[in-house]
XYZ file of C-alpha atoms in Angstrom:
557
model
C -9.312 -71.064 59.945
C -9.754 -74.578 61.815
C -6.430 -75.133 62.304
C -5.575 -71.809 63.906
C -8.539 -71.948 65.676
C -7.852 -75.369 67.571
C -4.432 -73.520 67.969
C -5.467 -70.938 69.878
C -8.198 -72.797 71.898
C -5.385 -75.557 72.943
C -3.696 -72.637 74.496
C -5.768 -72.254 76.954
C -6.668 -75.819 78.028
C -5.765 -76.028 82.079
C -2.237 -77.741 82.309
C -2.997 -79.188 85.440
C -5.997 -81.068 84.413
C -6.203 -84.525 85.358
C -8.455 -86.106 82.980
C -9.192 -84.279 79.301
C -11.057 -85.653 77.041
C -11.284 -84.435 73.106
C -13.789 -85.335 71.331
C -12.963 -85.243 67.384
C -9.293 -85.865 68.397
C -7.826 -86.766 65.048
C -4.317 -88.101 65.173
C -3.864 -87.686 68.493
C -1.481 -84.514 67.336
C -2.881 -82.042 70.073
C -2.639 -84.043 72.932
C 0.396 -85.502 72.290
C 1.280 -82.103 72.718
C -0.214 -81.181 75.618
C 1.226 -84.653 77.652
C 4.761 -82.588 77.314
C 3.031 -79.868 79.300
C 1.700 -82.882 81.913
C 2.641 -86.322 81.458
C 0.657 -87.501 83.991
C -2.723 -86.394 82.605
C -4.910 -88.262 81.347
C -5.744 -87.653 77.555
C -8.840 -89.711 76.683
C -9.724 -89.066 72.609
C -12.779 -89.798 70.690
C -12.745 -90.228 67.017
C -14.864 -91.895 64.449
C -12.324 -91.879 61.580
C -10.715 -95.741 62.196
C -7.769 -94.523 60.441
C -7.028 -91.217 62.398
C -7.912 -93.492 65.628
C -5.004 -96.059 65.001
C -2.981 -93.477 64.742
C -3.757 -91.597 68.166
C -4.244 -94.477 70.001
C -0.023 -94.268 70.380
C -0.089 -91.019 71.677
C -2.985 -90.423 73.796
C -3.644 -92.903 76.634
C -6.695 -93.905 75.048
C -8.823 -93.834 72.235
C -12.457 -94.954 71.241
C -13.490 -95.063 67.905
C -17.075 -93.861 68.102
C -19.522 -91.171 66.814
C -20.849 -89.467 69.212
C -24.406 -88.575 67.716
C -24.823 -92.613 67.305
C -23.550 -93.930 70.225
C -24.693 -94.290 73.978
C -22.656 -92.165 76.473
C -22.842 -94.506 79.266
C -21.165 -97.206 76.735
C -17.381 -94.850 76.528
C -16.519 -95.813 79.877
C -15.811 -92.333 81.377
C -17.495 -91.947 84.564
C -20.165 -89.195 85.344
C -18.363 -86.427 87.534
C -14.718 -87.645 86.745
C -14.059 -85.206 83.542
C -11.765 -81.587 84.005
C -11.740 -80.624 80.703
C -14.133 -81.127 77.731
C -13.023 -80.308 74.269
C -15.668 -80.460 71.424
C -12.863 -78.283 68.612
C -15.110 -76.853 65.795
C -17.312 -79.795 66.174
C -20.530 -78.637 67.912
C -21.636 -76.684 64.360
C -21.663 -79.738 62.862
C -23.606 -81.705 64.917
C -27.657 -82.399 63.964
C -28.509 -81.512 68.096
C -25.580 -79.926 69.424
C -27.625 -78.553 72.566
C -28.680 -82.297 73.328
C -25.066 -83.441 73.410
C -23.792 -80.450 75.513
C -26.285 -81.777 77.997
C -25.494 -84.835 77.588
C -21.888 -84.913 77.904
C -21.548 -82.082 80.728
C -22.698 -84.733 82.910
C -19.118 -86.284 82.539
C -17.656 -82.867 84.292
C -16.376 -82.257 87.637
C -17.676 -79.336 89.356
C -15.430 -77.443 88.459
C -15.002 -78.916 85.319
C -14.849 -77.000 81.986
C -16.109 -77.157 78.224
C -13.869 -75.685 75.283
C -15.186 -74.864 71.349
C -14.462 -73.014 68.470
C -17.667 -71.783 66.667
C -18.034 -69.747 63.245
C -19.816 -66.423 63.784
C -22.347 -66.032 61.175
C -22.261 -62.056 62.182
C -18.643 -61.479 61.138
C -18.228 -58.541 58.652
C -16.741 -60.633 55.577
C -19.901 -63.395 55.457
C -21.975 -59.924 55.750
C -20.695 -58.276 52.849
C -20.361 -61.958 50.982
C -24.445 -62.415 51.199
C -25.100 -59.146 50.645
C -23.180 -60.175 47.192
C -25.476 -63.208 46.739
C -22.510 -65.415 47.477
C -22.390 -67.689 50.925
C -19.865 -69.520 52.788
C -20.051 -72.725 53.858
C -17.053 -74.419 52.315
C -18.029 -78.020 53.054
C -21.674 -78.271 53.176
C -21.183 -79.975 56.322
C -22.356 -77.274 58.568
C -25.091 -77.647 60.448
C -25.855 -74.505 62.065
C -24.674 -70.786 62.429
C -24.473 -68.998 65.867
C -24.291 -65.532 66.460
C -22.581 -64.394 69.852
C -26.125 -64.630 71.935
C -27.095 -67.904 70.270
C -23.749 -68.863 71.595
C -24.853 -67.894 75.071
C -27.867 -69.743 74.879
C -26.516 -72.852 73.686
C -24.188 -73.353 76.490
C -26.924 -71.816 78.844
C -29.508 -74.713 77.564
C -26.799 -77.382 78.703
C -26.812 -75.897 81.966
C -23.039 -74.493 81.398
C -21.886 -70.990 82.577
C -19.602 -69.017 79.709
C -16.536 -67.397 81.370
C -14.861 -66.263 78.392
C -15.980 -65.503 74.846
C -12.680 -64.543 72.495
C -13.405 -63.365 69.313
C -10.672 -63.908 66.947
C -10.646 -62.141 63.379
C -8.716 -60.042 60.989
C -9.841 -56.345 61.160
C -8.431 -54.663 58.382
C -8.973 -50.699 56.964
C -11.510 -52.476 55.093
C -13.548 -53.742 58.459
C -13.469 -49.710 59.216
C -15.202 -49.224 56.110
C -18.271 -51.803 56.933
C -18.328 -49.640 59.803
C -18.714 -46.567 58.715
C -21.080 -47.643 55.833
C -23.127 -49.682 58.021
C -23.392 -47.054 60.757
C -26.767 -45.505 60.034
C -28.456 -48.864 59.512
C -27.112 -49.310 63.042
C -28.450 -45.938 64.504
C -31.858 -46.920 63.139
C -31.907 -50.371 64.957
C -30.743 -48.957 68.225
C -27.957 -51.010 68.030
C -24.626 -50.020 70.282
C -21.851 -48.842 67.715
C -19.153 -50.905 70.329
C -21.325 -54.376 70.498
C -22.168 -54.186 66.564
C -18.069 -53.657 66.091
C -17.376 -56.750 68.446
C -20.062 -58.924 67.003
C -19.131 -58.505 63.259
C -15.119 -57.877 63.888
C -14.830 -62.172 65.489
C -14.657 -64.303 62.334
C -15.070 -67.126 65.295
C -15.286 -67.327 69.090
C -13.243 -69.147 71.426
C -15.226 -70.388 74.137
C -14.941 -71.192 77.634
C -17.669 -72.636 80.074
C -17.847 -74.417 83.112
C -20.017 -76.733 84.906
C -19.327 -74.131 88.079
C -22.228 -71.312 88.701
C -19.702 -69.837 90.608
C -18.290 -66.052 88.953
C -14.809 -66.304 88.883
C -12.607 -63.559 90.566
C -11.492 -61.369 87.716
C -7.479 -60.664 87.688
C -5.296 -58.686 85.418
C -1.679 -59.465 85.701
C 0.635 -57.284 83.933
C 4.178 -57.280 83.676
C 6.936 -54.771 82.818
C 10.188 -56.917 81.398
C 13.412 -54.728 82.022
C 15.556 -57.747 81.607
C 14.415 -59.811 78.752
C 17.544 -61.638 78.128
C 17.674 -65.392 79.930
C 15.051 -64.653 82.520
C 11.905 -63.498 80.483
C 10.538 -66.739 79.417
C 11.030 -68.759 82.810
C 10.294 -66.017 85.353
C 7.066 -64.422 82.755
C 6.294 -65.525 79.665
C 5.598 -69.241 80.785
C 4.130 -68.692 83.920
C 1.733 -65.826 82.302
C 0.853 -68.611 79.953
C -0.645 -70.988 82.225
C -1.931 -68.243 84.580
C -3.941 -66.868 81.502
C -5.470 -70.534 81.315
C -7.028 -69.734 84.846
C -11.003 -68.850 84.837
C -10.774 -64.804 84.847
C -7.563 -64.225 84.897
C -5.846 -62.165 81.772
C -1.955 -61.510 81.276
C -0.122 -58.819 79.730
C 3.668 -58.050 79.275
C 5.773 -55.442 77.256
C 9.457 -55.380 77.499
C 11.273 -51.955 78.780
C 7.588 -50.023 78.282
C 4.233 -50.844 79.552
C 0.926 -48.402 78.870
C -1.591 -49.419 81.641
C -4.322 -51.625 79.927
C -7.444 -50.798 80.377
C -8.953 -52.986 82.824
C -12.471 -55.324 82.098
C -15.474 -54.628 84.177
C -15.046 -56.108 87.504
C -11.204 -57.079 87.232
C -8.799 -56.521 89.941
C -5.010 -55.297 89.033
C -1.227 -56.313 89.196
C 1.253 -54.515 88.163
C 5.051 -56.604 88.456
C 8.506 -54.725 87.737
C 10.474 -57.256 86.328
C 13.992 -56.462 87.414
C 13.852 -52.947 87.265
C 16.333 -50.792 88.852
C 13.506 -48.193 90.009
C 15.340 -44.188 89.745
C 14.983 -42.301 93.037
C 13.299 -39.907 92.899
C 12.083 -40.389 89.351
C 10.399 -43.610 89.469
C 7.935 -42.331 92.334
C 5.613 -40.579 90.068
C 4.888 -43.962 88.160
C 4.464 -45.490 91.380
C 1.685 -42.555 92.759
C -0.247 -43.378 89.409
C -0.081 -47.285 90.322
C -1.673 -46.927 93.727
C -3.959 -43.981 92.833
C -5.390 -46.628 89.568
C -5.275 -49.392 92.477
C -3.171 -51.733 91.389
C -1.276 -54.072 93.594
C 2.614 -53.491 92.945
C 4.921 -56.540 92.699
C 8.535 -56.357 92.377
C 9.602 -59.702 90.710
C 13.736 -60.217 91.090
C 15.629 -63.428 90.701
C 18.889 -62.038 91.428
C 21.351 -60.750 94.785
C 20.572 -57.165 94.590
C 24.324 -56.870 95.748
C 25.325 -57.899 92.127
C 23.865 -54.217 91.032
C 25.107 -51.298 92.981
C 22.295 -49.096 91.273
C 19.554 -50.483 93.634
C 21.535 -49.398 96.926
C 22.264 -45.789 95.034
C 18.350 -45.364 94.770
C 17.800 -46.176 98.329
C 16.495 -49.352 97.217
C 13.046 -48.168 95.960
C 12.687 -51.481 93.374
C 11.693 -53.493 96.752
C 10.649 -50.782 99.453
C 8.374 -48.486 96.640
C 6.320 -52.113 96.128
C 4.071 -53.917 97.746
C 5.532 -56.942 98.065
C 8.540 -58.992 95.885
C 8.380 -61.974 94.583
C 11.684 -64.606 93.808
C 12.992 -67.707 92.638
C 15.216 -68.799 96.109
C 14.327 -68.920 100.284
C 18.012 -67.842 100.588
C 17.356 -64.889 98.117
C 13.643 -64.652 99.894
C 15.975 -64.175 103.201
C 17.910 -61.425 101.642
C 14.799 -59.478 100.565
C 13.154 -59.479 103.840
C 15.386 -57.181 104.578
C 13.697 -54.244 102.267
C 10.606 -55.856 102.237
C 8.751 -57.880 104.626
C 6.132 -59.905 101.751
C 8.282 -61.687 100.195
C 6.607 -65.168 98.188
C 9.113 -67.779 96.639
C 8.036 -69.520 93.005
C 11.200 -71.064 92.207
C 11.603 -71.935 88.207
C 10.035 -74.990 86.558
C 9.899 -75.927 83.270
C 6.955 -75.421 80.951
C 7.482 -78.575 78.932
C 9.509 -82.456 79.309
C 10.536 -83.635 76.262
C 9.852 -87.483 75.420
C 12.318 -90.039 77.312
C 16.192 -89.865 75.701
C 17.012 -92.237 73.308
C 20.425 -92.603 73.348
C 22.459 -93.196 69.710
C 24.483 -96.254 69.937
C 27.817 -94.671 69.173
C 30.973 -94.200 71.106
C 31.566 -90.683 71.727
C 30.480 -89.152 75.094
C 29.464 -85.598 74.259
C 30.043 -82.561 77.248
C 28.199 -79.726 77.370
C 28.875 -76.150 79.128
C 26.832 -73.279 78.788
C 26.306 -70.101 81.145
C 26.804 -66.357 81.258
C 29.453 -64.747 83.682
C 31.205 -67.804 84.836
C 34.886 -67.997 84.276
C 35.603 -67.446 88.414
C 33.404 -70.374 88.732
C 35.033 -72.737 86.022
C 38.682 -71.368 86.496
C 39.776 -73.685 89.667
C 38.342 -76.890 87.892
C 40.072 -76.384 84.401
C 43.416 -78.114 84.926
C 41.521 -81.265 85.909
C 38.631 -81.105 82.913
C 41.953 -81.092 80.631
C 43.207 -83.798 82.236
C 40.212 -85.891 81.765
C 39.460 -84.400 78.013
C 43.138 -85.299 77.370
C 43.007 -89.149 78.962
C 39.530 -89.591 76.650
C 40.519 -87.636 73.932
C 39.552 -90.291 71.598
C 36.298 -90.534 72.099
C 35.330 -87.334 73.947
C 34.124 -83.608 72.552
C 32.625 -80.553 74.131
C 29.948 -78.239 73.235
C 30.357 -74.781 74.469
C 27.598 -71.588 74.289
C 28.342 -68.474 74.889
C 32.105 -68.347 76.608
C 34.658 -68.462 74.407
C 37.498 -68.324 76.980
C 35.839 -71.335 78.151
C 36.014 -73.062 74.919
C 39.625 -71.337 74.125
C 40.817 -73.135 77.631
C 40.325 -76.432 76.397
C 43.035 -78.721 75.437
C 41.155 -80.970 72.448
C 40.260 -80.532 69.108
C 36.867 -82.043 69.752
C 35.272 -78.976 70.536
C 32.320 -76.746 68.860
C 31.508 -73.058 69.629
C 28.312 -71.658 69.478
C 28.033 -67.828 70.110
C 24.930 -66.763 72.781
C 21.840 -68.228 70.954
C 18.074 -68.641 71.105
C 16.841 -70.835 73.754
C 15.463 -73.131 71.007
C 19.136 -73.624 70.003
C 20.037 -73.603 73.379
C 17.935 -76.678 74.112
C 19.032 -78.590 70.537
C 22.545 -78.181 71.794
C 22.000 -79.379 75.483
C 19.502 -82.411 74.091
C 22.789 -83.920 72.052
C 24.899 -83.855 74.645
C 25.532 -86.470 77.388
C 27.366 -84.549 80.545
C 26.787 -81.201 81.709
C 29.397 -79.657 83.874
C 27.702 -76.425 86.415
C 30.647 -75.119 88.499
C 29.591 -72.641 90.675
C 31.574 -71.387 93.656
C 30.723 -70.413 97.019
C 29.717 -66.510 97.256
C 26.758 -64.128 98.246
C 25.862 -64.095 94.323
C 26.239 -67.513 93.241
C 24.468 -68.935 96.703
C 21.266 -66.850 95.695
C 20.895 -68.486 92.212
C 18.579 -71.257 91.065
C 18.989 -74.712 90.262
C 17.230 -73.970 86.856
C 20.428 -75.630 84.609
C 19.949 -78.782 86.933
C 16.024 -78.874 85.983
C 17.042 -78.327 82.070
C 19.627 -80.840 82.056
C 17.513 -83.348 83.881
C 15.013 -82.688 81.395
C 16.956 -83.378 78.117
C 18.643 -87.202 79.659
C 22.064 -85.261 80.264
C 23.806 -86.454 83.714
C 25.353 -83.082 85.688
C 28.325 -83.129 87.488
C 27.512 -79.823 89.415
C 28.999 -78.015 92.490
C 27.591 -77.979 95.965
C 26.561 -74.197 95.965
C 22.997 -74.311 95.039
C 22.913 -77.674 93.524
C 23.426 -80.016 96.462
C 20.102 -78.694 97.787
C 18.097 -80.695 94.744
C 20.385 -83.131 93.408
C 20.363 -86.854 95.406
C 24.158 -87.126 94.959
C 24.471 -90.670 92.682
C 21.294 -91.067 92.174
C 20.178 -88.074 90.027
C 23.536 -86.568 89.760
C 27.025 -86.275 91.231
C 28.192 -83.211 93.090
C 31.960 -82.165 93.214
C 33.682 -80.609 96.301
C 36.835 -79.976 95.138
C 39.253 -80.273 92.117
C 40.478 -83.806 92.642
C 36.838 -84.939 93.535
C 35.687 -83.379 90.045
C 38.392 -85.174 87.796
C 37.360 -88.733 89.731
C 33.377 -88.223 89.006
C 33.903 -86.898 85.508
C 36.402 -90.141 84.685
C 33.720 -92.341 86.001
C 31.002 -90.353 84.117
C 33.102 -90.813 80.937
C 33.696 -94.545 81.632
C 30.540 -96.108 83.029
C 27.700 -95.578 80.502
C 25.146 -97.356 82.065
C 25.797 -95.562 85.340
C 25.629 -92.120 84.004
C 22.558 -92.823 81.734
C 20.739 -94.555 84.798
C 21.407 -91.470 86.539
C 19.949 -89.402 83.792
C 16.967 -91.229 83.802
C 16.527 -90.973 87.447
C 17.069 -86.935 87.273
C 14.149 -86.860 84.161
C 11.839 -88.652 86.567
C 12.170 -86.189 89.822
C 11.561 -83.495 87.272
C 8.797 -85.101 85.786
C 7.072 -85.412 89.401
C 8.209 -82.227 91.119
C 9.462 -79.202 88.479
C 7.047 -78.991 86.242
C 5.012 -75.538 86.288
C 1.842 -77.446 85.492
C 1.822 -78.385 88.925
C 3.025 -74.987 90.471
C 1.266 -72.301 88.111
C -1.694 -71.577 90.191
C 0.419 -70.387 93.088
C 0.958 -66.751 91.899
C -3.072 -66.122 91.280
C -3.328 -67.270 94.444
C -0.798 -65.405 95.810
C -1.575 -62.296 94.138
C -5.197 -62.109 95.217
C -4.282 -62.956 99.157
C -2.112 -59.782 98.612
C -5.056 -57.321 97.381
C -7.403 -58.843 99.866
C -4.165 -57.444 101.915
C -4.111 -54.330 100.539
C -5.234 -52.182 103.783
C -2.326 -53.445 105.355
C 0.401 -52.873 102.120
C -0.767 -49.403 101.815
C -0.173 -48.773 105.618
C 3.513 -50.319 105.436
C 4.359 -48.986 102.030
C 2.971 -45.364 103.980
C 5.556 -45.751 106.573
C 8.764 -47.036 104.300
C 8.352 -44.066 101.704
C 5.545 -41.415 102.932
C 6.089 -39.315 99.861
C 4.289 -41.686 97.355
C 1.199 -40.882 99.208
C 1.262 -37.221 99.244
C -0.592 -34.973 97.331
């Protein structure tokens, strides 16, 4: 239970949190994990086990060996007020006065700082029936104290600490139906709710999250339809929902090709997003009448020239004008949109995680990689000259190619591998061994709306990119965090030199993993769309008004 506990309370630490510190830290393990998430936070452990401590002390950017029952606060060196993020794991239980050092160490919060636990609930239905059996649980005597869910509250409200979020986690079988049932009348007789006893007994433990802020935080439900799951789900929604779930009161939900409207929490505004859907005309404007008559602001989320898709144009564009507003990945696609849609916001695509720094194997062959859908036209006009080059290095050259196998088929060597379209995990693995990455794109109203997201990845994983100018000019410092190619002859001359100069081309790569570091990384972007998203439905007079005038019929009766 501890260890998927931690696991599902690390999920929601902040990313963008400056200073954490985790008390109980262990080996270091967690945060290690979190510093690929932000490798500029600071991750401050506290452990008492020497042992574990030696080991986290090369992971986390520091580490005191202290316990924290026995030891003055004042004498860890973390100043009062300077603290984001305050993780006490499954420890507080265990602690002789764990209301004394809440107080205590909520003093080291921000403001706005926040405090994150896992704690047993000595209500859930399987301890229940186990004492009613004359058998109890408390598997290493350790334990301290049991909370129920309003002992919870109380502990938290002693320290002076507001809980935001309480998630009970638990396994509710047919046999958790059966406590209900049989423990119904006892219920009735207390004058207990049916709904709070079920909650109360169904959380084997609660996840919980306070802050030092006696501010209520705006409530938001953000929930996603995914019509295009393939390549764009993870970077355009299932990352960014991530962090944006991490934000006080705000909840994410997505569903790929179907999406039943979740019932919304007390107080919680509503987003609905249409993840490139190509919205039927007339048929789609029944789900959209239920949308505004339920509230809900509509987003249209698109990361792609709606020229590429002649559908939209044959349903009089109704994926952009039947929403609110649209939100995309490029300025020059933003441009495009304003056309259908005047509220149009730009989040162009980071990456959820940096891996650790390259290290480079000391061996002679220089590894390419190529991997995209849909771009023979764009790799066509360089091909004669990549052969070339493959040809002149052909001892000490090979290619890795995903997905296009007249790509692969075009080239001249025998050093070559193949690997069919693939999970992104795989995806990465392959791109991580590889030392060049070649992203040909040519000039045209499709290509010039795309993101530099292969640039980002590349940069990322210590590969060097010898790229085009469409789209990639715009973020890559030519020689300095990559080279850019403007025509054929130009491309066989940088690729040589790529080939030839190690040093140069790894000194590039290095510089390319440090602008992502400091600029793409969604910890330091995430926040946007919340923000964005309730600025829109403190909009909402105005939407209504403009989505009345572009298609009148959604609001008639």
């Amino acid at each position: 239970m501890i260890d998927r506990a931690n696991h599902d309370l690390f999920k929601l630490l902040p990313p963008d949190a400056k200073v954490i510190v985790e008390i109980g830290c262990g080996t270091g393990s967690r945060g290690e994990q979190h510093k690929l998430i932000d490798p500029h936070c600071q991750y401050i452990g506290i452990e008492r086990d020497r042992e574990k401590a030696k080991i986290a002390v090369d992971r986390l950017n520091w580490v005191t060996v202290a316990d924290i029952e026995e030891i003055a606060i004042e004498s860890l060196d973390i100043a009062p007020g300077s603290v984001d993020c305050l993780i006490f794991g499954d420890l507080l239980p265990y602690l002789k006065n764990p209301w004394e050092i809440l107080q205590q160490y909520s003093a080291l919060l921000k403001p706005e700082g926040q405090i994150f636990a896992t704690i047993p609930n000595v209500q859930y239905w399987r301890r229940i029936v186990n004492l009613l059996r004359g058998h109890w649980e408390n598997p290493d005597s350790k334990m301290q104290h049991w909370f129920t869910l309003e002992s919870i509250k109380s502990l938290f409200a002693q320290a002076r600490l507001q809980v935001y979020e309480l998630q009970g986690k638990g396994h509710k079988t047919e046999n958790f139906a059966q406590f209900q049932q049989l423990l119904h009348p006892m219920v009735k007789a207390l004058e207990l709710k049916s709904s709070d006893f079920a909650t109360e007994t169904g959380a084997e433990y609660y996840i919980v999250r306070s802050t030092k802020s006696t501010v209520q935080p705006r409530r938001l439900l953000i929930q996603t339809i995914i019509m295009a799951p393939t390549g764009c789900d993870r970077v355009r929604v299932l990352e960014p929902d991530k962090f944006s779930a991490t934000i006080p009161g705000v909840r994410t939900v997505s569903g790929v090709k179907e999406a039943e409207l979740i019932t919304p929490l007390h107080g919680e505004e509503k987003v609905f997003i249409w993840q490139r859907t190509i919205m039927q005309y007339p048929a789609y404007i029944p789900k959209l009448k239920q949308l505004l008559k339920q509230h809900y602001l509509i987003v249209a989320e698109i990361d792609d020239n709606p020229i590429r898709r002649r559908e939209y144009a044959d349903n009089n564009y109704l994926s952009y004008l039947g929403c609110h507003c649209v939100q995309t990945t490029t300025e020059p696609l933003a441009k495009i949109l304003r056309h259908y849609n005047p509220n149009v916001a730009v989040f162009p695509n980071q990456l959820a995680y940096l891996p650790p720094p390259r290290i480079y194997p000391a061996e002679h062959t220089v590894t390419i990689f190529f991997g995209a859908l849909n771009r023979e036209n764009d790799w066509q006009p360089i091909m004669a000259a990549l052969n070339r080059v493959l040809v002149a290095h052909k001892h000490r050259i090979r290619v890795k190619v995903i997905h296009d196998r007249r790509f692969f088929e075009s080239l001249e060597i025998q050093q070559k591998e193949f690997e069919p379209f693939c999970s992104y995990e795989g995806y990465q693995e392959i791109m991580y061994s590889c030392d060049i990455a070649l992203l040909p794109l040519v000039a045209n109203p499709v290509n010039e709306m795309k993101s530099d997201l292969k640039f980002i990845e590349c940069a990322a994983r210590g590969v060097a990119v010898l790229a085009s100018p469409t789209v990639y000019e715009h973020s890559i410092v030519e020689g300095e965090t990559g080279l850019i190619y403007k025509h054929e002859k130009e491309f066989e001359l940088k690729l040589n030199s790529l080939i030839s100069d190690t040093s140069m081309r790894q000194e590039i790569a290095a510089n390319a993993y440090e602008w992502v570091r400091d600029n793409r990384l969604l910890c330091g972007h995430y926040r946007q769309r919340r923000d964005w998203y309730l600025q829109m439905r403190d909009e909402l007079p105005r939407l209504n008004a403009e989505l009345r005038s572009r298609l009148p019929e959604l609001f008639a009766e």
